[in-house]
Amino acid sequence: MSAVRARTPAEIHRRRRTRAHTCWNHLVVAPLWPKHGVNLGTLLRTCDAAGACLAVPRWPWIPEALERGNTLRHRACVHWIDGRADRWLDRQRRGGSAIVGVELTDESIRLADLPVARRRTVIVLGNEGSGIPPEGLERLDVAVEIPMVGTGHSLNVAVAGSLVLYKLAGLC
């Protein structure tokens, strides 16, 4: 049996994109009701890793939170949402996007059963305190549940969004 060998930083760098991706407009992670700025930087890094975009409301504290949490060396794809989140979601649906929410509902499907995205998909995230509000829930095409065996009630929104993004992108 051969020993496991970690790749060197140079080997990793050669296998990755050498510059930032442009807006592919296929997968969009949308934490529309953010509560903690640190989660936004984590989601932005995951979006870059999976070739997705981040959509966030244009609230006064969000640009600073993204800047503080962003450790990427290049500009990431961020869509700024002006106005109400429910109206933005309506526009996404009218444009043909699938709307997938990460939330525990009676109709939620397990993460393992979520198929890879075959069309433009918006991943809607609420926040750790109250989840996706009613005006967001009624606009979902599907709700996804991330099964948990521990005692916690939910995952950090950045972790939950990252898991669903990787599944929809077909990377896991």
CSV table of N, CA and C in Angstrom, one decimal:
chain,number,residue,atom,x,y,z
A,1,MET,N,0.8,-1.2,0.0
A,1,MET,CA,0.0,0.0,0.0
A,1,MET,C,0.9,1.2,0.0
A,2,SER,N,0.6,2.2,-0.9
A,2,SER,CA,1.4,3.4,-1.0
A,2,SER,C,1.0,4.4,0.1
A,3,ALA,N,1.9,5.2,0.4
A,3,ALA,CA,1.7,6.3,1.4
A,3,ALA,C,0.9,7.4,0.8
A,4,VAL,N,0.1,8.1,1.6
A,4,VAL,CA,-0.6,9.3,1.1
A,4,VAL,C,0.4,10.4,1.0
A,5,ARG,N,0.4,11.2,-0.1
A,5,ARG,CA,1.3,12.3,-0.2
A,5,ARG,C,0.4,13.5,-0.5
A,6,ALA,N,0.6,14.5,0.3
A,6,ALA,CA,-0.1,15.8,0.1
A,6,ALA,C,0.5,16.6,-1.0
A,7,ARG,N,-0.3,17.2,-1.8
A,7,ARG,CA,0.2,18.0,-2.9
A,7,ARG,C,0.9,19.3,-2.4
A,8,THR,N,1.9,19.7,-3.1
A,8,THR,CA,2.6,20.9,-2.6
A,8,THR,C,1.7,22.1,-3.1
A,9,PRO,N,2.0,23.3,-2.4
A,9,PRO,CA,1.2,24.5,-2.8
A,9,PRO,C,1.4,24.8,-4.3
A,10,ALA,N,2.6,24.6,-4.9
A,10,ALA,CA,2.8,24.8,-6.3
A,10,ALA,C,2.0,23.9,-7.2
A,11,GLU,N,1.8,22.6,-6.8
A,11,GLU,CA,1.0,21.7,-7.5
A,11,GLU,C,-0.5,22.1,-7.5
A,12,ILE,N,-0.9,22.5,-6.3
A,12,ILE,CA,-2.3,22.9,-6.1
A,12,ILE,C,-2.5,24.1,-7.0
A,13,HIS,N,-1.7,25.1,-7.0
A,13,HIS,CA,-1.8,26.3,-7.8
A,13,HIS,C,-1.9,26.0,-9.3
A,14,ARG,N,-1.1,25.1,-9.8
A,14,ARG,CA,-1.1,24.7,-11.2
A,14,ARG,C,-2.5,24.1,-11.6
A,15,ARG,N,-3.2,23.5,-10.7
A,15,ARG,CA,-4.4,22.8,-11.1
A,15,ARG,C,-5.7,23.8,-10.9
A,16,ARG,N,-5.5,24.9,-10.3
A,16,ARG,CA,-6.6,25.8,-10.1
A,16,ARG,C,-6.6,26.9,-11.2
A,17,ARG,N,-7.8,27.6,-11.3
A,17,ARG,CA,-7.9,28.7,-12.2
A,17,ARG,C,-6.8,29.8,-11.9
A,18,THR,N,-6.3,30.4,-12.9
A,18,THR,CA,-5.3,31.4,-12.6
A,18,THR,C,-5.9,32.8,-12.4
A,19,ARG,N,-7.1,32.9,-12.8
A,19,ARG,CA,-7.8,34.2,-12.6
A,19,ARG,C,-9.3,34.0,-12.2
A,20,ALA,N,-9.9,35.0,-11.7
A,20,ALA,CA,-11.3,34.9,-11.2
A,20,ALA,C,-12.2,34.6,-12.4
A,21,HIS,N,-13.2,33.8,-12.0
A,21,HIS,CA,-14.3,33.5,-13.0
A,21,HIS,C,-15.2,34.7,-13.2
A,22,THR,N,-15.7,34.9,-14.4
A,22,THR,CA,-16.7,35.9,-14.6
A,22,THR,C,-18.0,35.4,-14.1
A,23,CYS,N,-19.0,36.2,-14.2
A,23,CYS,CA,-20.4,35.7,-13.8
A,23,CYS,C,-20.9,34.7,-14.7
A,24,TRP,N,-21.0,33.4,-14.2
A,24,TRP,CA,-21.5,32.4,-15.1
A,24,TRP,C,-23.0,32.3,-15.0
A,25,ASN,N,-23.6,33.0,-14.0
A,25,ASN,CA,-25.0,33.1,-13.8
A,25,ASN,C,-25.8,31.8,-13.8
A,26,HIS,N,-25.2,30.8,-13.2
A,26,HIS,CA,-25.8,29.5,-13.2
A,26,HIS,C,-26.3,29.2,-11.8
A,27,LEU,N,-25.4,29.3,-10.8
A,27,LEU,CA,-25.7,29.1,-9.4
A,27,LEU,C,-25.5,30.4,-8.6
A,28,VAL,N,-26.5,30.8,-7.8
A,28,VAL,CA,-26.4,32.0,-7.1
A,28,VAL,C,-26.8,31.7,-5.6
A,29,VAL,N,-25.9,31.9,-4.7
A,29,VAL,CA,-26.2,31.7,-3.3
A,29,VAL,C,-26.7,33.1,-2.7
A,30,ALA,N,-27.9,33.0,-2.2
A,30,ALA,CA,-28.6,34.2,-1.8
A,30,ALA,C,-29.0,34.2,-0.3
A,31,PRO,N,-28.1,34.7,0.6
A,31,PRO,CA,-28.4,34.9,2.0
A,31,PRO,C,-29.2,36.2,2.1
A,32,LEU,N,-30.5,36.2,1.9
A,32,LEU,CA,-31.2,37.4,1.7
A,32,LEU,C,-31.6,38.1,3.0
A,33,TRP,N,-31.4,37.4,4.1
A,33,TRP,CA,-31.8,38.0,5.5
A,33,TRP,C,-30.6,37.8,6.4
A,34,PRO,N,-29.4,38.3,6.1
A,34,PRO,CA,-28.2,37.9,6.9
A,34,PRO,C,-28.3,38.5,8.3
A,35,LYS,N,-27.6,37.8,9.2
A,35,LYS,CA,-27.6,38.3,10.5
A,35,LYS,C,-26.1,38.5,11.0
A,36,HIS,N,-25.2,37.7,10.6
A,36,HIS,CA,-23.8,37.7,11.0
A,36,HIS,C,-22.9,37.9,9.8
A,37,GLY,N,-22.1,39.0,9.8
A,37,GLY,CA,-21.3,39.3,8.6
A,37,GLY,C,-20.2,38.3,8.4
A,38,VAL,N,-19.7,37.6,9.4
A,38,VAL,CA,-18.7,36.6,9.2
A,38,VAL,C,-19.1,35.5,8.2
A,39,ASN,N,-20.4,35.2,8.2
A,39,ASN,CA,-20.9,34.1,7.3
A,39,ASN,C,-20.8,34.6,5.9
A,40,LEU,N,-20.9,35.8,5.6
A,40,LEU,CA,-20.9,36.3,4.2
A,40,LEU,C,-19.5,36.1,3.6
A,41,GLY,N,-18.5,36.3,4.3
A,41,GLY,CA,-17.1,36.1,3.8
A,41,GLY,C,-16.9,34.6,3.5
A,42,THR,N,-17.3,33.8,4.4
A,42,THR,CA,-17.2,32.3,4.2
A,42,THR,C,-18.0,31.9,2.9
A,43,LEU,N,-19.2,32.4,2.8
A,43,LEU,CA,-20.0,32.0,1.6
A,43,LEU,C,-19.4,32.6,0.3
A,44,LEU,N,-18.8,33.7,0.4
A,44,LEU,CA,-18.1,34.3,-0.8
A,44,LEU,C,-17.0,33.4,-1.3
A,45,ARG,N,-16.2,32.9,-0.3
A,45,ARG,CA,-15.1,32.0,-0.7
A,45,ARG,C,-15.6,30.7,-1.2
A,46,THR,N,-16.7,30.2,-0.7
A,46,THR,CA,-17.3,28.9,-1.2
A,46,THR,C,-17.8,29.1,-2.6
A,47,CYS,N,-18.5,30.3,-2.8
A,47,CYS,CA,-19.0,30.6,-4.2
A,47,CYS,C,-17.8,30.6,-5.2
A,48,ASP,N,-16.7,31.2,-4.8
A,48,ASP,CA,-15.6,31.2,-5.7
A,48,ASP,C,-15.1,29.8,-6.0
A,49,ALA,N,-15.0,29.0,-5.0
A,49,ALA,CA,-14.5,27.6,-5.1
A,49,ALA,C,-15.4,26.8,-6.0
A,50,ALA,N,-16.7,27.0,-6.0
A,50,ALA,CA,-17.7,26.2,-6.8
A,50,ALA,C,-18.1,26.9,-8.1
A,51,GLY,N,-17.6,28.1,-8.4
A,51,GLY,CA,-18.0,28.8,-9.6
A,51,GLY,C,-19.4,29.4,-9.5
A,52,ALA,N,-19.8,29.8,-8.4
A,52,ALA,CA,-21.1,30.4,-8.2
A,52,ALA,C,-21.0,31.9,-7.9
A,53,CYS,N,-22.1,32.6,-7.8
A,53,CYS,CA,-22.2,34.0,-7.4
A,53,CYS,C,-22.9,34.1,-6.1
A,54,LEU,N,-22.7,35.2,-5.4
A,54,LEU,CA,-23.3,35.6,-4.1
A,54,LEU,C,-24.3,36.7,-4.4
A,55,ALA,N,-25.5,36.6,-3.9
A,55,ALA,CA,-26.5,37.7,-4.0
A,55,ALA,C,-26.8,38.2,-2.6
A,56,VAL,N,-26.6,39.4,-2.3
A,56,VAL,CA,-26.9,40.0,-1.0
A,56,VAL,C,-27.6,41.3,-1.1
A,57,PRO,N,-28.4,41.6,0.0
A,57,PRO,CA,-29.1,42.9,0.0
A,57,PRO,C,-28.1,44.0,0.2
A,58,ARG,N,-28.4,45.2,-0.4
A,58,ARG,CA,-27.6,46.3,-0.2
A,58,ARG,C,-27.9,47.0,1.1
A,59,TRP,N,-27.5,46.4,2.2
A,59,TRP,CA,-27.6,47.0,3.5
A,59,TRP,C,-26.3,47.7,3.9
A,60,PRO,N,-26.4,48.7,4.7
A,60,PRO,CA,-25.2,49.5,5.0
A,60,PRO,C,-24.0,48.7,5.5
A,61,TRP,N,-24.2,47.7,6.3
A,61,TRP,CA,-23.1,47.0,6.9
A,61,TRP,C,-22.5,45.8,6.0
A,62,ILE,N,-23.2,45.4,5.0
A,62,ILE,CA,-22.8,44.3,4.2
A,62,ILE,C,-21.5,44.5,3.4
A,63,PRO,N,-21.3,45.6,2.7
A,63,PRO,CA,-20.0,45.7,1.9
A,63,PRO,C,-18.8,45.6,2.8
A,64,GLU,N,-18.9,46.2,4.0
A,64,GLU,CA,-17.8,46.0,5.0
A,64,GLU,C,-17.6,44.6,5.4
A,65,ALA,N,-18.7,43.9,5.7
A,65,ALA,CA,-18.6,42.5,6.1
A,65,ALA,C,-18.0,41.6,5.1
A,66,LEU,N,-18.4,41.9,3.8
A,66,LEU,CA,-17.8,41.1,2.7
A,66,LEU,C,-16.3,41.4,2.6
A,67,GLU,N,-15.9,42.7,2.7
A,67,GLU,CA,-14.5,43.0,2.6
A,67,GLU,C,-13.7,42.4,3.7
A,68,ARG,N,-14.2,42.5,4.9
A,68,ARG,CA,-13.5,41.9,6.0
A,68,ARG,C,-13.4,40.4,6.0
A,69,GLY,N,-14.4,39.7,5.5
A,69,GLY,CA,-14.4,38.3,5.5
A,69,GLY,C,-13.8,37.7,4.2
A,70,ASN,N,-13.5,38.5,3.2
A,70,ASN,CA,-13.0,38.0,1.9
A,70,ASN,C,-11.5,37.8,1.9
A,71,THR,N,-11.0,36.6,1.8
A,71,THR,CA,-9.6,36.4,1.8
A,71,THR,C,-9.1,36.1,0.3
A,72,LEU,N,-10.0,36.2,-0.6
A,72,LEU,CA,-9.6,35.9,-2.0
A,72,LEU,C,-8.7,37.0,-2.5
A,73,ARG,N,-7.9,36.7,-3.5
A,73,ARG,CA,-6.9,37.6,-4.0
A,73,ARG,C,-7.5,38.4,-5.2
A,74,HIS,N,-8.6,38.1,-5.6
A,74,HIS,CA,-9.3,38.7,-6.8
A,74,HIS,C,-10.7,39.0,-6.4
A,75,ARG,N,-11.3,39.8,-7.3
A,75,ARG,CA,-12.7,40.2,-7.1
A,75,ARG,C,-13.6,39.0,-7.3
A,76,ALA,N,-14.6,38.8,-6.4
A,76,ALA,CA,-15.6,37.7,-6.6
A,76,ALA,C,-16.9,38.3,-7.2
A,77,CYS,N,-17.7,37.4,-7.6
A,77,CYS,CA,-19.0,37.7,-8.3
A,77,CYS,C,-20.0,38.0,-7.2
A,78,VAL,N,-20.4,39.2,-7.0
A,78,VAL,CA,-21.5,39.6,-6.1
A,78,VAL,C,-22.6,40.3,-6.8
A,79,HIS,N,-23.8,39.9,-6.6
A,79,HIS,CA,-25.0,40.5,-7.2
A,79,HIS,C,-25.6,41.3,-6.0
A,80,TRP,N,-25.8,42.6,-6.2
A,80,TRP,CA,-26.4,43.4,-5.1
A,80,TRP,C,-27.9,43.5,-5.4
A,81,ILE,N,-28.7,43.3,-4.3
A,81,ILE,CA,-30.1,43.3,-4.4
A,81,ILE,C,-30.6,44.6,-3.8
A,82,ASP,N,-31.3,45.4,-4.6
A,82,ASP,CA,-31.9,46.6,-4.1
A,82,ASP,C,-33.4,46.3,-3.9
A,83,GLY,N,-33.9,46.8,-2.8
A,83,GLY,CA,-35.3,46.6,-2.6
A,83,GLY,C,-35.6,45.3,-1.8
A,84,ARG,N,-36.8,44.9,-1.9
A,84,ARG,CA,-37.3,43.7,-1.1
A,84,ARG,C,-36.9,42.4,-1.7
A,85,ALA,N,-36.5,41.5,-0.8
A,85,ALA,CA,-36.1,40.2,-1.2
A,85,ALA,C,-37.2,39.4,-1.9
A,86,ASP,N,-38.4,39.5,-1.5
A,86,ASP,CA,-39.5,38.8,-2.1
A,86,ASP,C,-39.7,39.2,-3.6
A,87,ARG,N,-39.5,40.5,-3.9
A,87,ARG,CA,-39.7,41.0,-5.2
A,87,ARG,C,-38.5,40.5,-6.1
A,88,TRP,N,-37.3,40.5,-5.5
A,88,TRP,CA,-36.1,40.0,-6.2
A,88,TRP,C,-36.3,38.5,-6.6
A,89,LEU,N,-36.8,37.7,-5.6
A,89,LEU,CA,-37.1,36.3,-5.9
A,89,LEU,C,-38.2,36.1,-7.0
A,90,ASP,N,-39.2,36.9,-7.0
A,90,ASP,CA,-40.2,36.9,-8.0
A,90,ASP,C,-39.6,37.1,-9.4
A,91,ARG,N,-38.7,38.1,-9.5
A,91,ARG,CA,-38.0,38.4,-10.8
A,91,ARG,C,-37.1,37.2,-11.2
A,92,GLN,N,-36.5,36.5,-10.3
A,92,GLN,CA,-35.6,35.4,-10.6
A,92,GLN,C,-36.5,34.2,-11.2
A,93,ARG,N,-37.6,34.0,-10.5
A,93,ARG,CA,-38.5,32.9,-11.0
A,93,ARG,C,-39.1,33.3,-12.4
A,94,ARG,N,-39.5,34.5,-12.6
A,94,ARG,CA,-40.0,34.9,-13.9
A,94,ARG,C,-38.9,34.8,-15.0
A,95,GLY,N,-37.7,34.9,-14.6
A,95,GLY,CA,-36.5,34.7,-15.5
A,95,GLY,C,-36.2,33.3,-15.8
A,96,GLY,N,-36.9,32.3,-15.1
A,96,GLY,CA,-36.7,30.9,-15.4
A,96,GLY,C,-35.8,30.2,-14.3
A,97,SER,N,-35.4,30.9,-13.3
A,97,SER,CA,-34.6,30.3,-12.3
A,97,SER,C,-35.4,29.3,-11.4
A,98,ALA,N,-34.7,28.3,-10.9
A,98,ALA,CA,-35.3,27.4,-9.9
A,98,ALA,C,-34.9,28.1,-8.6
A,99,ILE,N,-35.8,28.0,-7.6
A,99,ILE,CA,-35.6,28.7,-6.3
A,99,ILE,C,-35.5,27.5,-5.2
A,100,VAL,N,-34.4,27.3,-4.7
A,100,VAL,CA,-34.1,26.3,-3.7
A,100,VAL,C,-33.8,26.9,-2.3
A,101,GLY,N,-34.6,26.6,-1.3
A,101,GLY,CA,-34.4,27.1,0.0
A,101,GLY,C,-33.8,26.1,0.9
A,102,VAL,N,-32.9,26.5,1.9
A,102,VAL,CA,-32.4,25.6,2.9
A,102,VAL,C,-33.2,25.8,4.1
A,103,GLU,N,-34.1,24.9,4.4
A,103,GLU,CA,-35.0,25.1,5.5
A,103,GLU,C,-35.7,23.8,5.9
A,104,LEU,N,-36.1,23.7,7.2
A,104,LEU,CA,-36.8,22.5,7.6
A,104,LEU,C,-38.3,22.8,7.4
A,105,THR,N,-39.0,22.1,6.6
A,105,THR,CA,-40.4,22.2,6.4
A,105,THR,C,-41.0,20.8,6.3
A,106,ASP,N,-42.3,20.7,6.3
A,106,ASP,CA,-42.9,19.4,6.1
A,106,ASP,C,-42.6,18.7,4.8
A,107,GLU,N,-42.3,19.6,3.8
A,107,GLU,CA,-42.1,19.1,2.4
A,107,GLU,C,-40.6,19.0,2.0
A,108,SER,N,-39.7,19.3,2.9
A,108,SER,CA,-38.3,19.4,2.6
A,108,SER,C,-37.8,18.0,2.1
A,109,ILE,N,-36.9,18.1,1.2
A,109,ILE,CA,-36.2,16.9,0.7
A,109,ILE,C,-34.8,16.8,1.4
A,110,ARG,N,-34.3,15.6,1.6
A,110,ARG,CA,-33.0,15.5,2.2
A,110,ARG,C,-31.9,15.9,1.2
A,111,LEU,N,-30.8,16.5,1.7
A,111,LEU,CA,-29.7,17.0,0.9
A,111,LEU,C,-29.2,15.9,-0.1
A,112,ALA,N,-29.2,14.7,0.4
A,112,ALA,CA,-28.7,13.5,-0.4
A,112,ALA,C,-29.6,13.3,-1.6
A,113,ASP,N,-30.8,13.7,-1.6
A,113,ASP,CA,-31.8,13.5,-2.7
A,113,ASP,C,-31.9,14.7,-3.6
A,114,LEU,N,-31.1,15.7,-3.4
A,114,LEU,CA,-31.1,16.9,-4.2
A,114,LEU,C,-30.3,16.7,-5.5
A,115,PRO,N,-31.0,16.8,-6.6
A,115,PRO,CA,-30.2,16.6,-7.9
A,115,PRO,C,-29.3,17.8,-8.2
A,116,VAL,N,-28.4,17.5,-9.1
A,116,VAL,CA,-27.5,18.6,-9.6
A,116,VAL,C,-28.3,19.6,-10.4
A,117,ALA,N,-28.0,20.9,-10.3
A,117,ALA,CA,-28.7,21.9,-11.0
A,117,ALA,C,-28.5,21.8,-12.5
A,118,ARG,N,-29.6,21.7,-13.2
A,118,ARG,CA,-29.6,21.7,-14.7
A,118,ARG,C,-30.0,23.0,-15.3
A,119,ARG,N,-30.4,23.9,-14.5
A,119,ARG,CA,-30.7,25.3,-15.0
A,119,ARG,C,-30.3,26.3,-13.9
A,120,ARG,N,-30.4,27.5,-14.3
A,120,ARG,CA,-30.0,28.6,-13.3
A,120,ARG,C,-30.8,28.3,-12.0
A,121,THR,N,-30.1,28.3,-10.9
A,121,THR,CA,-30.7,28.0,-9.6
A,121,THR,C,-30.2,29.0,-8.6
A,122,VAL,N,-31.2,29.5,-7.8
A,122,VAL,CA,-30.9,30.4,-6.7
A,122,VAL,C,-31.1,29.6,-5.4
A,123,ILE,N,-30.1,29.7,-4.5
A,123,ILE,CA,-30.1,29.0,-3.2
A,123,ILE,C,-30.4,30.0,-2.2
A,124,VAL,N,-31.6,29.9,-1.6
A,124,VAL,CA,-32.0,30.9,-0.6
A,124,VAL,C,-31.7,30.5,0.8
A,125,LEU,N,-31.1,31.4,1.5
A,125,LEU,CA,-30.7,31.1,2.9
A,125,LEU,C,-31.3,32.2,3.8
A,126,GLY,N,-31.9,31.7,4.9
A,126,GLY,CA,-32.4,32.6,5.9
A,126,GLY,C,-31.2,33.0,6.9
A,127,ASN,N,-31.5,33.0,8.2
A,127,ASN,CA,-30.4,33.2,9.1
A,127,ASN,C,-30.6,32.2,10.3
A,128,GLU,N,-29.6,32.1,11.1
A,128,GLU,CA,-29.6,31.1,12.2
A,128,GLU,C,-30.8,31.3,13.2
A,129,GLY,N,-31.2,32.5,13.4
A,129,GLY,CA,-32.2,32.8,14.4
A,129,GLY,C,-33.6,32.5,14.0
A,130,SER,N,-34.0,32.9,12.8
A,130,SER,CA,-35.4,32.7,12.4
A,130,SER,C,-35.6,32.0,11.0
A,131,GLY,N,-34.5,31.7,10.4
A,131,GLY,CA,-34.6,30.9,9.1
A,131,GLY,C,-35.1,31.8,8.0
A,132,ILE,N,-35.7,31.2,7.0
A,132,ILE,CA,-36.3,32.0,5.9
A,132,ILE,C,-37.7,32.5,6.3
A,133,PRO,N,-38.0,33.8,6.2
A,133,PRO,CA,-39.3,34.3,6.6
A,133,PRO,C,-40.4,33.8,5.7
A,134,PRO,N,-41.6,33.9,6.1
A,134,PRO,CA,-42.8,33.4,5.3
A,134,PRO,C,-42.8,33.9,3.9
A,135,GLU,N,-42.5,35.2,3.6
A,135,GLU,CA,-42.5,35.7,2.2
A,135,GLU,C,-41.4,35.1,1.4
A,136,GLY,N,-40.4,34.5,2.0
A,136,GLY,CA,-39.4,33.7,1.2
A,136,GLY,C,-39.8,32.3,1.0
A,137,LEU,N,-40.4,31.7,2.0
A,137,LEU,CA,-40.8,30.3,1.9
A,137,LEU,C,-41.9,30.1,0.8
A,138,GLU,N,-42.8,31.0,0.7
A,138,GLU,CA,-43.8,30.8,-0.3
A,138,GLU,C,-43.3,31.0,-1.7
A,139,ARG,N,-42.1,31.4,-1.9
A,139,ARG,CA,-41.5,31.5,-3.2
A,139,ARG,C,-40.6,30.4,-3.6
A,140,LEU,N,-40.4,29.4,-2.7
A,140,LEU,CA,-39.5,28.3,-3.0
A,140,LEU,C,-40.1,27.3,-3.9
A,141,ASP,N,-39.3,26.7,-4.8
A,141,ASP,CA,-39.7,25.6,-5.6
A,141,ASP,C,-39.5,24.3,-4.8
A,142,VAL,N,-38.5,24.3,-4.0
A,142,VAL,CA,-38.1,23.1,-3.2
A,142,VAL,C,-37.4,23.6,-1.9
A,143,ALA,N,-37.6,22.9,-0.8
A,143,ALA,CA,-36.9,23.2,0.4
A,143,ALA,C,-36.0,22.0,0.7
A,144,VAL,N,-34.8,22.2,1.1
A,144,VAL,CA,-33.8,21.2,1.3
A,144,VAL,C,-33.5,21.1,2.8
A,145,GLU,N,-33.4,19.9,3.4
A,145,GLU,CA,-33.1,19.7,4.8
A,145,GLU,C,-31.7,19.0,4.8
A,146,ILE,N,-30.9,19.5,5.7
A,146,ILE,CA,-29.6,18.8,6.0
A,146,ILE,C,-29.8,18.0,7.2
A,147,PRO,N,-29.8,16.7,7.1
A,147,PRO,CA,-30.0,15.8,8.3
A,147,PRO,C,-28.9,16.0,9.3
A,148,MET,N,-29.3,16.0,10.6
A,148,MET,CA,-28.3,16.2,11.7
A,148,MET,C,-28.6,15.1,12.7
A,149,VAL,N,-27.6,14.6,13.3
A,149,VAL,CA,-27.7,13.6,14.3
A,149,VAL,C,-27.4,14.1,15.7
A,150,GLY,N,-26.8,15.3,15.7
A,150,GLY,CA,-26.4,15.9,17.0
A,150,GLY,C,-27.6,16.6,17.7
A,151,THR,N,-27.3,17.4,18.7
A,151,THR,CA,-28.3,18.1,19.5
A,151,THR,C,-28.6,19.5,19.0
A,152,GLY,N,-27.8,20.0,18.1
A,152,GLY,CA,-28.0,21.4,17.6
A,152,GLY,C,-29.3,21.4,16.7
A,153,HIS,N,-29.9,22.6,16.7
A,153,HIS,CA,-31.1,22.8,15.9
A,153,HIS,C,-30.8,23.1,14.4
A,154,SER,N,-29.7,23.7,14.1
A,154,SER,CA,-29.4,24.1,12.8
A,154,SER,C,-27.9,24.2,12.6
A,155,LEU,N,-27.4,24.3,11.4
A,155,LEU,CA,-26.0,24.5,11.1
A,155,LEU,C,-25.8,26.0,10.9
A,156,ASN,N,-24.6,26.5,11.0
A,156,ASN,CA,-24.2,27.8,10.6
A,156,ASN,C,-24.7,28.1,9.2
A,157,VAL,N,-25.2,29.2,8.9
A,157,VAL,CA,-25.8,29.5,7.6
A,157,VAL,C,-24.7,29.3,6.5
A,158,ALA,N,-23.5,29.7,6.7
A,158,ALA,CA,-22.4,29.5,5.7
A,158,ALA,C,-22.1,28.1,5.5
A,159,VAL,N,-22.2,27.3,6.5
A,159,VAL,CA,-21.9,25.8,6.3
A,159,VAL,C,-23.1,25.2,5.6
A,160,ALA,N,-24.3,25.5,5.9
A,160,ALA,CA,-25.5,24.9,5.3
A,160,ALA,C,-25.5,25.4,3.8
A,161,GLY,N,-25.3,26.6,3.5
A,161,GLY,CA,-25.2,27.1,2.1
A,161,GLY,C,-24.1,26.5,1.3
A,162,SER,N,-23.0,26.2,1.9
A,162,SER,CA,-21.9,25.6,1.2
A,162,SER,C,-22.2,24.2,0.9
A,163,LEU,N,-22.8,23.4,1.8
A,163,LEU,CA,-23.1,22.0,1.5
A,163,LEU,C,-24.1,21.9,0.4
A,164,VAL,N,-25.1,22.8,0.4
A,164,VAL,CA,-26.1,22.7,-0.7
A,164,VAL,C,-25.5,23.2,-2.0
A,165,LEU,N,-24.7,24.2,-2.0
A,165,LEU,CA,-24.0,24.7,-3.2
A,165,LEU,C,-23.2,23.6,-3.8
A,166,TYR,N,-22.4,22.9,-3.1
A,166,TYR,CA,-21.5,21.8,-3.6
A,166,TYR,C,-22.4,20.7,-4.2
A,167,LYS,N,-23.5,20.4,-3.6
A,167,LYS,CA,-24.4,19.3,-4.1
A,167,LYS,C,-25.0,19.8,-5.4
A,168,LEU,N,-25.5,21.0,-5.5
A,168,LEU,CA,-26.1,21.5,-6.7
A,168,LEU,C,-25.1,21.6,-7.8
A,169,ALA,N,-23.9,22.0,-7.5
A,169,ALA,CA,-22.8,22.1,-8.5
A,169,ALA,C,-22.3,20.8,-9.0
A,170,GLY,N,-22.7,19.7,-8.3
A,170,GLY,CA,-22.2,18.4,-8.7
A,170,GLY,C,-20.8,18.1,-8.3
A,171,LEU,N,-20.3,18.8,-7.3
A,171,LEU,CA,-18.9,18.6,-6.8
A,171,LEU,C,-18.8,17.7,-5.7
A,172,CYS,N,-19.9,17.1,-5.2
A,172,CYS,CA,-19.8,16.0,-4.2
A,172,CYS,C,-20.8,15.0,-4.4
